[in-house]
mmCIF file of C-alpha atoms and ligand atoms in Angstrom:
data_model
loop_
_atom_site.group_PDB
_atom_site.id
_atom_site.type_symbol
_atom_site.label_atom_id
_atom_site.label_comp_id
_atom_site.label_asym_id
_atom_site.label_seq_id
_atom_site.Cartn_x
_atom_site.Cartn_y
_atom_site.Cartn_z
ATOM 1 C CA UNK A 1371 -145.980 99.054 -101.419
ATOM 2 C CA UNK A 1372 -147.197 97.457 -104.617
ATOM 3 C CA UNK A 1373 -149.745 99.056 -106.919
ATOM 4 C CA UNK A 1374 -152.811 96.956 -107.814
ATOM 5 C CA UNK A 1375 -152.767 94.707 -104.818
ATOM 6 C CA UNK A 1376 -155.777 92.673 -105.803
ATOM 7 C CA UNK A 1377 -155.385 90.971 -109.126
ATOM 8 C CA UNK A 1378 -157.273 91.808 -112.349
ATOM 9 C CA UNK A 1379 -160.010 89.485 -113.618
ATOM 10 C CA UNK A 1380 -160.198 89.388 -117.430
ATOM 11 C CA UNK A 1381 -163.281 87.897 -119.026
ATOM 12 C CA UNK A 1382 -162.851 86.801 -122.665
ATOM 13 C CA UNK A 1383 -166.225 86.052 -124.138
ATOM 14 C CA UNK A 1384 -168.298 86.274 -127.338
ATOM 15 C CA UNK A 1385 -170.486 84.312 -129.660
ATOM 16 C CA UNK A 1386 -170.199 80.592 -129.987
ATOM 17 C CA UNK A 1387 -167.547 79.469 -132.574
ATOM 18 C CA UNK A 1388 -165.874 82.826 -132.819
ATOM 19 C CA UNK A 1389 -162.508 81.263 -131.816
ATOM 20 C CA UNK A 1390 -162.330 82.364 -128.131
ATOM 21 C CA UNK A 1391 -160.428 79.236 -127.179
ATOM 22 C CA UNK A 1392 -157.862 79.652 -129.975
ATOM 23 C CA UNK A 1393 -157.334 83.266 -129.169
ATOM 24 C CA UNK A 1394 -157.030 82.539 -125.466
ATOM 25 C CA UNK A 1395 -154.320 79.882 -126.164
ATOM 26 C CA UNK A 1396 -152.453 82.389 -128.448
ATOM 27 C CA UNK A 1397 -152.678 84.974 -125.722
ATOM 28 C CA UNK A 1398 -151.006 82.570 -123.225
ATOM 29 C CA UNK A 1399 -148.280 81.827 -125.814
ATOM 30 C CA UNK A 1400 -147.260 85.565 -125.879
ATOM 31 C CA UNK A 1401 -144.242 86.630 -123.952
ATOM 32 C CA UNK A 1402 -144.150 89.146 -121.060
ATOM 33 C CA UNK A 1403 -147.281 88.464 -119.158
ATOM 34 C CA UNK A 1404 -148.207 86.657 -115.878
ATOM 35 C CA UNK A 1405 -151.717 85.678 -116.849
ATOM 36 C CA UNK A 1406 -153.227 82.614 -115.240
ATOM 37 C CA UNK A 1407 -156.033 80.672 -116.877
ATOM 38 C CA UNK A 1408 -159.015 79.559 -114.810
ATOM 39 C CA UNK A 1409 -159.817 76.004 -115.957
ATOM 40 C CA UNK A 1410 -163.593 75.526 -116.214
ATOM 41 C CA UNK A 1411 -165.709 72.575 -115.083
ATOM 42 C CA UNK A 1412 -167.925 70.868 -117.684
ATOM 43 C CA UNK A 1413 -170.246 67.934 -118.174
ATOM 44 C CA UNK A 1414 -169.312 67.768 -121.865
ATOM 45 C CA UNK A 1415 -167.373 64.654 -122.890
ATOM 46 C CA UNK A 1416 -163.667 65.295 -123.534
ATOM 47 C CA UNK A 1417 -162.733 65.823 -127.236
ATOM 48 C CA UNK A 1418 -159.724 63.937 -128.632
ATOM 49 C CA UNK A 1419 -156.585 65.337 -127.179
ATOM 50 C CA UNK A 1420 -158.260 67.190 -124.256
ATOM 51 C CA UNK A 1421 -156.823 66.587 -120.829
ATOM 52 C CA UNK A 1422 -158.701 66.617 -117.525
ATOM 53 C CA UNK A 1423 -157.499 69.493 -115.380
ATOM 54 C CA UNK A 1424 -155.857 71.322 -118.218
ATOM 55 C CA UNK A 1425 -158.550 71.915 -120.831
ATOM 56 C CA UNK A 1426 -161.506 71.360 -118.395
ATOM 57 C CA UNK A 1427 -162.369 69.567 -115.154
ATOM 58 C CA UNK A 1428 -164.646 66.885 -116.754
ATOM 59 C CA UNK A 1429 -167.390 65.918 -114.293
ATOM 60 C CA UNK A 1430 -170.733 64.148 -114.252
ATOM 61 C CA UNK A 1431 -174.036 66.020 -114.308
ATOM 62 C CA UNK A 1432 -174.544 65.042 -110.656
ATOM 63 C CA UNK A 1433 -171.126 66.289 -109.569
ATOM 64 C CA UNK A 1434 -171.796 69.568 -111.473
ATOM 65 C CA UNK A 1435 -175.182 70.026 -109.812
ATOM 66 C CA UNK A 1436 -173.653 69.423 -106.371
ATOM 67 C CA UNK A 1437 -171.172 72.171 -107.109
ATOM 68 C CA UNK A 1438 -174.034 74.513 -107.947
ATOM 69 C CA UNK A 1439 -175.787 73.602 -104.740
ATOM 70 C CA UNK A 1440 -172.667 74.159 -102.682
ATOM 71 C CA UNK A 1441 -172.195 77.591 -104.111
ATOM 72 C CA UNK A 1442 -168.798 76.669 -105.567
ATOM 73 C CA UNK A 1443 -169.254 78.251 -108.952
ATOM 74 C CA UNK A 1444 -168.640 81.935 -109.752
ATOM 75 C CA UNK A 1445 -170.966 81.534 -112.721
ATOM 76 C CA UNK A 1446 -172.327 78.690 -114.743
ATOM 77 C CA UNK A 1447 -174.428 78.204 -117.920
ATOM 78 C CA UNK A 1448 -176.021 75.401 -119.872
ATOM 79 C CA UNK A 1449 -174.610 75.427 -123.429
ATOM 80 C CA UNK A 1450 -175.956 73.157 -126.106
ATOM 81 C CA UNK A 1451 -177.036 70.474 -123.623
ATOM 82 C CA UNK A 1452 -174.041 70.646 -121.243
ATOM 83 C CA UNK A 1453 -173.070 72.551 -118.131
ATOM 84 C CA UNK A 1454 -170.017 74.783 -118.024
ATOM 85 C CA UNK A 1455 -168.952 76.777 -114.988
ATOM 86 C CA UNK A 1456 -166.086 78.617 -113.341
ATOM 87 C CA UNK A 1457 -164.839 77.208 -109.966
ATOM 88 C CA UNK A 1458 -164.993 80.079 -107.500
ATOM 89 C CA UNK A 1459 -162.110 79.121 -105.078
ATOM 90 C CA UNK A 1460 -159.380 79.159 -107.718
ATOM 91 C CA UNK A 1461 -160.419 82.605 -109.009
ATOM 92 C CA UNK A 1462 -160.785 84.104 -105.605
ATOM 93 C CA UNK A 1463 -157.492 82.708 -104.236
ATOM 94 C CA UNK A 1464 -155.500 83.902 -107.266
ATOM 95 C CA UNK A 1465 -157.031 87.413 -107.311
ATOM 96 C CA UNK A 1466 -156.426 87.818 -103.610
ATOM 97 C CA UNK A 1467 -152.758 87.080 -104.254
ATOM 98 C CA UNK A 1468 -152.669 89.849 -106.861
ATOM 99 C CA UNK A 1469 -152.640 87.530 -109.839
ATOM 100 C CA UNK A 1470 -154.165 88.257 -113.263
ATOM 101 C CA UNK A 1471 -156.764 85.653 -113.955
ATOM 102 C CA UNK A 1472 -158.359 84.952 -117.330
ATOM 103 C CA UNK A 1473 -161.801 83.315 -117.932
ATOM 104 C CA UNK A 1474 -162.905 82.194 -121.347
ATOM 105 C CA UNK A 1475 -166.577 81.745 -121.165
ATOM 106 C CA UNK A 1476 -169.750 82.074 -123.140
ATOM 107 C CA UNK A 1477 -172.003 85.175 -122.900
ATOM 108 C CA UNK A 1478 -174.586 84.143 -120.247
ATOM 109 C CA UNK A 1479 -171.819 83.334 -117.830
ATOM 110 C CA UNK A 1480 -169.991 86.544 -118.591
ATOM 111 C CA UNK A 1481 -173.107 88.571 -117.587
ATOM 112 C CA UNK A 1482 -173.256 86.703 -114.314
ATOM 113 C CA UNK A 1483 -169.588 87.599 -113.609
ATOM 114 C CA UNK A 1484 -170.474 91.198 -114.505
ATOM 115 C CA UNK A 1485 -173.029 91.238 -111.668
ATOM 116 C CA UNK A 1486 -170.699 89.721 -109.101
ATOM 117 C CA UNK A 1487 -167.382 91.296 -110.053
ATOM 118 C CA UNK A 1488 -168.132 94.573 -111.830
ATOM 119 C CA UNK A 1489 -164.409 95.378 -111.446
ATOM 120 C CA UNK A 1490 -163.389 92.830 -114.097
ATOM 121 C CA UNK A 1491 -162.579 93.617 -117.577
ATOM 122 C CA UNK A 1492 -164.979 92.248 -120.182
ATOM 123 C CA UNK A 1493 -163.669 91.599 -123.739
ATOM 124 C CA UNK A 1494 -166.073 90.592 -126.556
ATOM 125 C CA UNK A 1495 -164.417 88.539 -129.303
ATOM 126 C CA UNK A 1496 -166.264 89.366 -132.549
ATOM 127 C CA UNK A 1497 -166.093 87.408 -135.853
ATOM 128 C CA UNK A 1498 -164.793 89.481 -138.836
ATOM 129 C CA UNK A 1499 -168.069 88.662 -140.655
ATOM 130 C CA UNK A 1500 -171.070 86.407 -140.479
ATOM 131 C CA UNK A 1501 -169.917 84.063 -143.360
ATOM 132 C CA UNK A 1502 -166.547 83.795 -141.600
ATOM 133 C CA UNK A 1503 -168.256 82.631 -138.501
ATOM 134 C CA UNK A 1504 -170.487 80.196 -140.418
ATOM 135 C CA UNK A 1505 -167.351 78.699 -142.164
ATOM 136 C CA UNK A 1506 -165.646 78.340 -138.788
ATOM 137 C CA UNK A 1507 -168.488 76.608 -137.095
ATOM 138 C CA UNK A 1508 -168.982 74.232 -139.993
ATOM 139 C CA UNK A 1509 -165.299 73.427 -140.297
ATOM 140 C CA UNK A 1510 -165.187 72.299 -136.660
ATOM 141 C CA UNK A 1511 -166.900 69.128 -137.775
ATOM 142 C CA UNK A 1512 -166.411 67.262 -134.525
ATOM 143 C CA UNK A 1513 -170.068 67.569 -133.846
ATOM 144 C CA UNK A 1514 -173.311 66.388 -135.597
ATOM 145 C CA UNK A 1515 -175.086 68.664 -138.018
ATOM 146 C CA UNK A 1516 -177.868 69.412 -135.622
ATOM 147 C CA UNK A 1517 -175.471 70.642 -132.951
ATOM 148 C CA UNK A 1518 -173.655 72.766 -135.561
ATOM 149 C CA UNK A 1519 -176.905 74.398 -136.524
ATOM 150 C CA UNK A 1520 -177.798 75.095 -132.872
ATOM 151 C CA UNK A 1521 -174.388 76.701 -132.294
ATOM 152 C CA UNK A 1522 -174.887 78.984 -135.297
ATOM 153 C CA UNK A 1523 -178.360 80.076 -134.226
ATOM 154 C CA UNK A 1524 -177.075 80.761 -130.737
ATOM 155 C CA UNK A 1525 -174.104 82.730 -132.103
ATOM 156 C CA UNK A 1526 -176.395 84.963 -134.159
ATOM 157 C CA UNK A 1527 -178.454 85.887 -131.106
ATOM 158 C CA UNK A 1528 -175.270 86.563 -129.128
ATOM 159 C CA UNK A 1529 -173.941 89.155 -131.610
ATOM 160 C CA UNK A 1530 -176.370 91.585 -129.992
ATOM 161 C CA UNK A 1531 -174.673 91.447 -126.630
ATOM 162 C CA UNK A 1532 -171.458 93.225 -127.680
ATOM 163 C CA UNK A 1533 -172.581 96.544 -126.248
ATOM 164 C CA UNK A 1534 -172.526 95.072 -122.769
ATOM 165 C CA UNK A 1535 -168.759 94.650 -122.830
ATOM 166 C CA UNK A 1536 -165.872 97.053 -122.183
ATOM 167 C CA UNK A 1537 -163.996 96.158 -125.304
ATOM 168 C CA UNK A 1538 -164.618 94.488 -128.713
ATOM 169 C CA UNK A 1539 -161.763 92.624 -130.341
ATOM 170 C CA UNK A 1540 -162.319 91.380 -133.880
ATOM 171 C CA UNK A 1541 -160.762 88.000 -134.431
ATOM 172 C CA UNK A 1542 -159.464 88.865 -137.944
ATOM 173 C CA UNK A 1543 -156.265 86.834 -137.241
ATOM 174 C CA UNK A 1544 -155.695 84.948 -134.025
ATOM 175 C CA UNK A 1545 -152.314 86.718 -133.394
ATOM 176 C CA UNK A 1546 -153.780 90.230 -133.909
ATOM 177 C CA UNK A 1547 -156.641 89.379 -131.480
ATOM 178 C CA UNK A 1548 -154.270 88.032 -128.861
ATOM 179 C CA UNK A 1549 -151.945 91.084 -129.230
ATOM 180 C CA UNK A 1550 -154.947 93.442 -128.792
ATOM 181 C CA UNK A 1551 -156.110 91.617 -125.660
ATOM 182 C CA UNK A 1552 -152.634 92.031 -124.091
ATOM 183 C CA UNK A 1553 -152.620 95.658 -124.983
ATOM 184 C CA UNK A 1554 -156.053 96.089 -123.307
ATOM 185 C CA UNK A 1555 -154.854 94.337 -120.098
ATOM 186 C CA UNK A 1556 -151.765 96.571 -119.884
ATOM 187 C CA UNK A 1557 -153.865 99.694 -120.325
ATOM 188 C CA UNK A 1558 -156.407 98.544 -117.735
ATOM 189 C CA UNK A 1559 -153.572 98.328 -115.205
ATOM 190 C CA UNK A 1560 -152.695 101.959 -115.775
ATOM 191 C CA UNK A 1561 -156.325 103.211 -115.520
ATOM 192 C CA UNK A 1562 -156.598 105.910 -113.032
ATOM 193 C CA UNK A 1563 -159.528 104.477 -111.156
ATOM 194 C CA UNK A 1564 -157.588 101.210 -110.562
ATOM 195 C CA UNK A 1565 -154.465 102.887 -109.314
ATOM 196 C CA UNK A 1566 -155.099 106.372 -107.950
ATOM 197 C CA UNK A 1567 -155.927 105.256 -104.432
ATOM 198 C CA UNK A 1568 -152.760 103.316 -103.832
ATOM 199 C CA UNK A 1569 -150.600 105.753 -105.741
ATOM 200 C CA UNK A 1570 -151.806 108.566 -103.519
ATOM 201 C CA UNK A 1571 -150.850 106.406 -100.453
ATOM 202 C CA UNK A 1572 -147.345 105.776 -101.880
ATOM 203 C CA UNK A 1573 -146.696 109.449 -102.421
ATOM 204 C CA UNK A 1574 -148.497 110.227 -99.116
ATOM 205 C CA UNK A 1575 -150.823 112.700 -100.744
ATOM 206 C CA UNK A 1576 -153.854 113.552 -98.666
HETATM 207 P P1 5GP B 417 -166.591 73.986 -125.956
HETATM 208 O O1 5GP B 417 -167.608 72.865 -125.743
HETATM 209 O O2 5GP B 417 -166.476 74.339 -127.399
HETATM 210 O O3 5GP B 417 -165.196 73.765 -125.245
HETATM 211 O O4 5GP B 417 -167.199 75.270 -125.255
HETATM 212 C C1 5GP B 417 -168.450 75.689 -125.442
HETATM 213 C C2 5GP B 417 -168.656 77.168 -124.933
HETATM 214 O O5 5GP B 417 -168.531 77.152 -123.511
HETATM 215 C C3 5GP B 417 -167.591 78.144 -125.396
HETATM 216 O O6 5GP B 417 -168.224 79.306 -125.818
HETATM 217 C C4 5GP B 417 -166.695 78.340 -124.194
HETATM 218 O O7 5GP B 417 -166.154 79.656 -124.150
HETATM 219 C C5 5GP B 417 -167.780 78.203 -123.086
HETATM 220 N N1 5GP B 417 -167.239 77.948 -121.765
HETATM 221 C C6 5GP B 417 -166.101 77.267 -121.446
HETATM 222 N N2 5GP B 417 -165.970 77.211 -120.088
HETATM 223 C C7 5GP B 417 -167.017 77.953 -119.551
HETATM 224 C C8 5GP B 417 -167.362 78.251 -118.170
HETATM 225 O O8 5GP B 417 -166.760 77.974 -117.244
HETATM 226 N N3 5GP B 417 -168.516 79.014 -118.073
HETATM 227 C C9 5GP B 417 -169.244 79.444 -119.160
HETATM 228 N N4 5GP B 417 -170.387 80.166 -118.897
HETATM 229 N N5 5GP B 417 -168.938 79.077 -120.350
HETATM 230 C C10 5GP B 417 -167.858 78.358 -120.655
#
C-alpha cells in the first residue's frame, strides 16, 4: 500500500508583483520532484511569448462566465479588470490519482480554496521589503502607469493577509524561495496527520 494516496494541493500565493510566477517557474525547474502545475483560465490578453494552454487558457469574458455558471472553477477572482480562475476538473483528477498539484493564484482565490480544500498547503510569498516590491512592479513596464499604480495599492492591502497562510516564504532570491517551497512540500508529506492513518494500516496497528 502507498502512503498519501490522495495527492497534495499546494497553493502559492501572495501580493501582486511579488514574483509568484517567477518563483513557481524556478520551483518547476528544480530536480527531484513530481509537481504538476494547474494552468489557470483568464480573460486577460496574452503577453508577448505567452502560449495558450501553457501559461494560461485564454478565454473571452463570456466563456469565463459560462464556466462560473457551470461550476467548473475551483476558485476565481477578478484582478485588475480581468477574471482569473482554476479549472476544477484538472485539479480533482490529478489529486485523485495521488499527484502533487501546484496552484499559483492571487490572495482572494487562495482564501476560496482554503474554504473548499482545507487540507491544502498554503504558502505566502512575501517581498523582502516594500521598496523592493515597488521596484519590481514598476520594472514590469508591460502595463500602463494607471495599472501599475493599481497593482501597487492592491499589493499593499494584501500584505495583511499573510497570517492566513501556513507558511511565509520571503522572495529574497528566486532560487532560495523555490528551494524553501520544495522543502516545505517534503515536510508536509511527512506530517503525522497526513500519514498516520495509512501508516497504522500498513503496520496493522489497531
Ligand atoms: P498576471 O496577469 O500577472 O499573469 O496575473 C495576475 C495575478 O493573477 C497574479 O497574482 C497571479 O498569481 C494571479 N492568478 C493567476 N491565475 C490565477 C487563478 O487561477 N486564480 C486566481 N485567483 N488568481 C490567479
